[in-house]
Amino acid sequence: MRWLIRKRVLLLLLIGLIGVLFLNSNWLARMMYPIEFKEDIRASASNYGVDPHLIAAIIRTETNYSTGQVSKKGALGLMQIMPDTADWIFQKADFKNVTEDMLQNRPDVSIEVGAWYLQSLHKQFDQNTVAVIAAYNAGPGNVRKWLDSGKWDGKLDTADQIPYGETRHYVQRVIYYYNKYKDLYPIL
């Protein structure tokens, strides 16, 4: 009978310890929401004036920090940039000697190119981060049409009006990770 009481007490203590860990610690949350390639993210964010938390959230949403990725549609690298978009960026940003192979396999290159593209989208959409996120997924032409036609006003609270379901969910996921990362890593 005593061993049964001891087991119950130990079980309660274990449950209490687990509860404290889940409720009061950021280390568990940081294990669940890690950020890899921090130095590359910081450097590229600084180079182009982009929020590093946004870069990290897009990488998490696109590839979960897995290098060498190619999507079903052909998007390349950590930040999943389409080859046509990459070629345009290489030309506009004057990225000499950068290849699609480098974009796909080198995190530093993917992050640099992605950060430049985010900066370009911020300029196109008057610093509207929600519209930038949507444009990163659906393309700036589609988002411009939605905004100009009034189908969507570019605000997060009306993201349910985004015409493409994939983009609607993409925006919500990126914003979720963005907010998580800002809470867990205030200084990135």
mmCIF file of C-alpha atoms in Angstrom:
data_model
loop_
_atom_site.group_PDB
_atom_site.id
_atom_site.type_symbol
_atom_site.label_atom_id
_atom_site.label_comp_id
_atom_site.label_asym_id
_atom_site.label_seq_id
_atom_site.Cartn_x
_atom_site.Cartn_y
_atom_site.Cartn_z
ATOM 1 C CA MET A 1 0.000 0.000 0.000
ATOM 2 C CA ARG A 2 2.866 2.390 0.824
ATOM 3 C CA TRP A 3 4.480 1.821 -2.557
ATOM 4 C CA LEU A 4 1.190 2.833 -4.212
ATOM 5 C CA ILE A 5 1.114 6.085 -2.254
ATOM 6 C CA ARG A 6 4.770 6.747 -3.151
ATOM 7 C CA LYS A 7 4.050 6.164 -6.821
ATOM 8 C CA ARG A 8 1.142 8.604 -6.717
ATOM 9 C CA VAL A 9 3.232 11.241 -4.966
ATOM 10 C CA LEU A 10 6.052 10.795 -7.479
ATOM 11 C CA LEU A 11 3.573 10.969 -10.342
ATOM 12 C CA LEU A 12 2.089 14.200 -8.957
ATOM 13 C CA LEU A 13 5.575 15.678 -8.529
ATOM 14 C CA LEU A 14 6.494 14.702 -12.076
ATOM 15 C CA ILE A 15 3.282 16.198 -13.460
ATOM 16 C CA GLY A 16 3.922 19.368 -11.466
ATOM 17 C CA LEU A 17 7.488 19.621 -12.764
ATOM 18 C CA ILE A 18 6.359 19.151 -16.347
ATOM 19 C CA GLY A 19 3.653 21.772 -15.845
ATOM 20 C CA VAL A 20 6.180 24.282 -14.504
ATOM 21 C CA LEU A 21 8.486 23.627 -17.434
ATOM 22 C CA PHE A 22 5.709 24.191 -19.954
ATOM 23 C CA LEU A 23 4.338 27.298 -18.282
ATOM 24 C CA ASN A 24 7.442 29.115 -17.130
ATOM 25 C CA SER A 25 10.263 28.460 -19.497
ATOM 26 C CA ASN A 26 11.326 29.868 -22.803
ATOM 27 C CA TRP A 27 13.903 27.152 -23.333
ATOM 28 C CA LEU A 28 11.202 24.640 -24.240
ATOM 29 C CA ALA A 29 9.565 27.128 -26.584
ATOM 30 C CA ARG A 30 12.960 27.895 -28.134
ATOM 31 C CA MET A 31 13.447 24.177 -28.714
ATOM 32 C CA MET A 32 10.097 24.070 -30.492
ATOM 33 C CA TYR A 33 10.753 27.284 -32.452
ATOM 34 C CA PRO A 34 14.488 27.408 -33.176
ATOM 35 C CA ILE A 35 16.158 29.903 -35.459
ATOM 36 C CA GLU A 36 19.073 28.629 -37.465
ATOM 37 C CA PHE A 37 21.511 30.697 -39.523
ATOM 38 C CA LYS A 38 21.106 33.661 -37.141
ATOM 39 C CA GLU A 39 24.265 35.425 -38.284
ATOM 40 C CA ASP A 40 23.241 35.212 -41.942
ATOM 41 C CA ILE A 41 19.750 36.439 -41.095
ATOM 42 C CA ARG A 42 21.111 39.351 -39.051
ATOM 43 C CA ALA A 43 23.596 40.364 -41.735
ATOM 44 C CA SER A 44 21.101 40.231 -44.604
ATOM 45 C CA ALA A 45 18.382 41.948 -42.573
ATOM 46 C CA SER A 46 20.817 44.733 -41.739
ATOM 47 C CA ASN A 47 22.014 45.027 -45.351
ATOM 48 C CA TYR A 48 18.494 45.639 -46.651
ATOM 49 C CA GLY A 49 16.613 47.113 -43.691
ATOM 50 C CA VAL A 50 14.330 44.107 -43.289
ATOM 51 C CA ASP A 51 13.073 42.825 -39.934
ATOM 52 C CA PRO A 52 15.139 39.706 -39.126
ATOM 53 C CA HIS A 53 12.115 38.141 -37.424
ATOM 54 C CA LEU A 54 10.245 38.344 -40.735
ATOM 55 C CA ILE A 55 13.082 36.597 -42.570
ATOM 56 C CA ALA A 56 13.165 33.876 -39.898
ATOM 57 C CA ALA A 57 9.371 33.447 -40.062
ATOM 58 C CA ILE A 58 9.422 33.094 -43.847
ATOM 59 C CA ILE A 59 12.229 30.543 -43.689
ATOM 60 C CA ARG A 60 10.338 28.590 -41.020
ATOM 61 C CA THR A 61 7.174 28.625 -43.109
ATOM 62 C CA GLU A 62 8.885 27.824 -46.400
ATOM 63 C CA THR A 63 11.423 25.112 -45.463
ATOM 64 C CA ASN A 64 11.706 24.885 -41.675
ATOM 65 C CA TYR A 65 15.431 25.656 -42.069
ATOM 66 C CA SER A 66 16.055 22.639 -44.302
ATOM 67 C CA THR A 67 18.696 23.427 -46.919
ATOM 68 C CA GLY A 68 18.787 22.284 -50.523
ATOM 69 C CA GLN A 69 15.025 22.386 -50.951
ATOM 70 C CA VAL A 70 13.184 22.539 -54.274
ATOM 71 C CA SER A 71 9.400 22.885 -54.121
ATOM 72 C CA LYS A 72 6.923 21.075 -56.364
ATOM 73 C CA LYS A 73 6.595 24.323 -58.300
ATOM 74 C CA GLY A 74 10.372 24.698 -58.609
ATOM 75 C CA ALA A 75 11.108 27.278 -55.892
ATOM 76 C CA LEU A 76 14.675 27.063 -54.612
ATOM 77 C CA GLY A 77 16.559 27.223 -51.333
ATOM 78 C CA LEU A 78 15.738 28.097 -47.756
ATOM 79 C CA MET A 79 13.533 31.002 -48.768
ATOM 80 C CA GLN A 80 11.952 29.183 -51.744
ATOM 81 C CA ILE A 81 12.476 31.697 -54.519
ATOM 82 C CA MET A 82 11.191 30.839 -57.983
ATOM 83 C CA PRO A 83 13.903 30.666 -60.678
ATOM 84 C CA ASP A 84 12.364 33.500 -62.751
ATOM 85 C CA THR A 85 12.171 35.694 -59.663
ATOM 86 C CA ALA A 86 15.734 34.747 -58.756
ATOM 87 C CA ASP A 87 16.991 35.721 -62.219
ATOM 88 C CA TRP A 88 15.178 39.059 -61.933
ATOM 89 C CA ILE A 89 16.701 39.637 -58.479
ATOM 90 C CA PHE A 90 20.208 38.697 -59.672
ATOM 91 C CA GLN A 91 19.890 41.289 -62.426
ATOM 92 C CA LYS A 92 18.221 44.089 -60.414
ATOM 93 C CA ALA A 93 20.376 43.668 -57.304
ATOM 94 C CA ASP A 94 23.511 43.163 -59.392
ATOM 95 C CA PHE A 95 24.315 39.860 -57.704
ATOM 96 C CA LYS A 96 27.212 38.873 -59.906
ATOM 97 C CA ASN A 97 28.409 35.281 -59.913
ATOM 98 C CA VAL A 98 25.329 34.054 -58.022
ATOM 99 C CA THR A 99 23.741 30.968 -59.520
ATOM 100 C CA GLU A 100 20.539 29.054 -58.937
ATOM 101 C CA ASP A 101 22.638 26.199 -57.554
ATOM 102 C CA MET A 102 24.089 28.571 -54.938
ATOM 103 C CA LEU A 103 20.589 29.847 -54.166
ATOM 104 C CA GLN A 104 19.388 26.307 -53.588
ATOM 105 C CA ASN A 105 22.309 24.962 -51.584
ATOM 106 C CA ARG A 106 23.881 27.861 -49.722
ATOM 107 C CA PRO A 107 21.831 29.290 -46.859
ATOM 108 C CA ASP A 108 23.771 32.571 -46.844
ATOM 109 C CA VAL A 109 22.984 33.168 -50.526
ATOM 110 C CA SER A 110 19.325 32.193 -50.184
ATOM 111 C CA ILE A 111 18.898 34.499 -47.187
ATOM 112 C CA GLU A 112 20.695 37.392 -48.905
ATOM 113 C CA VAL A 113 18.608 37.072 -52.070
ATOM 114 C CA GLY A 114 15.401 36.627 -50.064
ATOM 115 C CA ALA A 115 16.154 39.659 -47.897
ATOM 116 C CA TRP A 116 16.789 41.793 -50.986
ATOM 117 C CA TYR A 117 13.487 40.615 -52.445
ATOM 118 C CA LEU A 118 11.623 41.412 -49.202
ATOM 119 C CA GLN A 119 13.118 44.906 -49.243
ATOM 120 C CA SER A 120 11.961 45.320 -52.841
ATOM 121 C CA LEU A 121 8.454 44.168 -51.916
ATOM 122 C CA HIS A 122 8.376 46.572 -48.957
ATOM 123 C CA LYS A 123 9.083 49.429 -51.378
ATOM 124 C CA GLN A 124 6.387 48.211 -53.813
ATOM 125 C CA PHE A 125 3.759 47.921 -51.080
ATOM 126 C CA ASP A 126 4.566 51.050 -49.055
ATOM 127 C CA GLN A 127 6.042 49.114 -46.107
ATOM 128 C CA ASN A 128 2.797 47.106 -45.652
ATOM 129 C CA THR A 129 4.276 43.922 -44.175
ATOM 130 C CA VAL A 130 1.085 41.895 -44.566
ATOM 131 C CA ALA A 131 0.869 42.736 -48.273
ATOM 132 C CA VAL A 132 4.595 41.954 -48.577
ATOM 133 C CA ILE A 133 4.061 38.494 -47.091
ATOM 134 C CA ALA A 134 1.140 37.868 -49.443
ATOM 135 C CA ALA A 135 3.206 39.062 -52.415
ATOM 136 C CA TYR A 136 6.099 36.829 -51.404
ATOM 137 C CA ASN A 137 3.747 33.874 -51.801
ATOM 138 C CA ALA A 138 1.328 34.871 -54.576
ATOM 139 C CA GLY A 139 3.501 37.308 -56.497
ATOM 140 C CA PRO A 140 3.399 41.099 -56.410
ATOM 141 C CA GLY A 141 1.233 41.320 -59.544
ATOM 142 C CA ASN A 142 -1.586 39.319 -57.964
ATOM 143 C CA VAL A 143 -1.459 41.249 -54.708
ATOM 144 C CA ARG A 144 -1.434 44.578 -56.582
ATOM 145 C CA LYS A 145 -4.576 43.470 -58.475
ATOM 146 C CA TRP A 146 -6.323 42.506 -55.233
ATOM 147 C CA LEU A 147 -5.475 45.815 -53.622
ATOM 148 C CA ASP A 148 -6.356 47.930 -56.659
ATOM 149 C CA SER A 149 -9.660 46.131 -57.263
ATOM 150 C CA GLY A 150 -10.681 46.248 -53.596
ATOM 151 C CA LYS A 151 -10.825 42.457 -53.225
ATOM 152 C CA TRP A 152 -8.489 42.839 -50.250
ATOM 153 C CA ASP A 153 -7.356 45.912 -48.337
ATOM 154 C CA GLY A 154 -3.935 44.587 -47.327
ATOM 155 C CA LYS A 155 -4.675 44.349 -43.609
ATOM 156 C CA LEU A 156 -4.123 41.371 -41.374
ATOM 157 C CA ASP A 157 -7.601 41.495 -39.869
ATOM 158 C CA THR A 158 -9.078 41.058 -43.349
ATOM 159 C CA ALA A 159 -6.638 38.356 -44.474
ATOM 160 C CA ASP A 160 -9.616 36.006 -44.765
ATOM 161 C CA GLN A 161 -10.539 38.005 -47.902
ATOM 162 C CA ILE A 162 -7.324 37.080 -49.734
ATOM 163 C CA PRO A 163 -8.580 35.355 -52.900
ATOM 164 C CA TYR A 164 -6.041 32.499 -52.873
ATOM 165 C CA GLY A 165 -6.526 30.006 -50.054
ATOM 166 C CA GLU A 166 -2.851 29.036 -50.120
ATOM 167 C CA THR A 167 -1.788 32.662 -49.739
ATOM 168 C CA ARG A 168 -4.380 33.297 -47.036
ATOM 169 C CA HIS A 169 -2.969 30.429 -44.957
ATOM 170 C CA TYR A 170 0.599 31.409 -45.800
ATOM 171 C CA VAL A 171 0.084 34.931 -44.443
ATOM 172 C CA GLN A 172 -1.449 33.551 -41.251
ATOM 173 C CA ARG A 173 1.410 31.083 -40.734
ATOM 174 C CA VAL A 174 4.150 33.650 -41.361
ATOM 175 C CA ILE A 175 2.515 36.122 -38.975
ATOM 176 C CA TYR A 176 2.183 33.366 -36.346
ATOM 177 C CA TYR A 177 5.890 32.507 -36.565
ATOM 178 C CA TYR A 178 6.832 36.190 -36.759
ATOM 179 C CA ASN A 179 5.043 36.896 -33.485
ATOM 180 C CA LYS A 180 6.493 33.751 -31.860
ATOM 181 C CA TYR A 181 10.012 34.729 -32.854
ATOM 182 C CA LYS A 182 9.567 38.325 -31.655
ATOM 183 C CA ASP A 183 8.432 37.007 -28.258
ATOM 184 C CA LEU A 184 11.105 34.322 -27.929
ATOM 185 C CA TYR A 185 14.019 36.197 -29.506
ATOM 186 C CA PRO A 186 13.453 39.920 -28.833
ATOM 187 C CA ILE A 187 16.972 40.646 -30.001
ATOM 188 C CA LEU A 188 17.742 38.658 -33.108
#
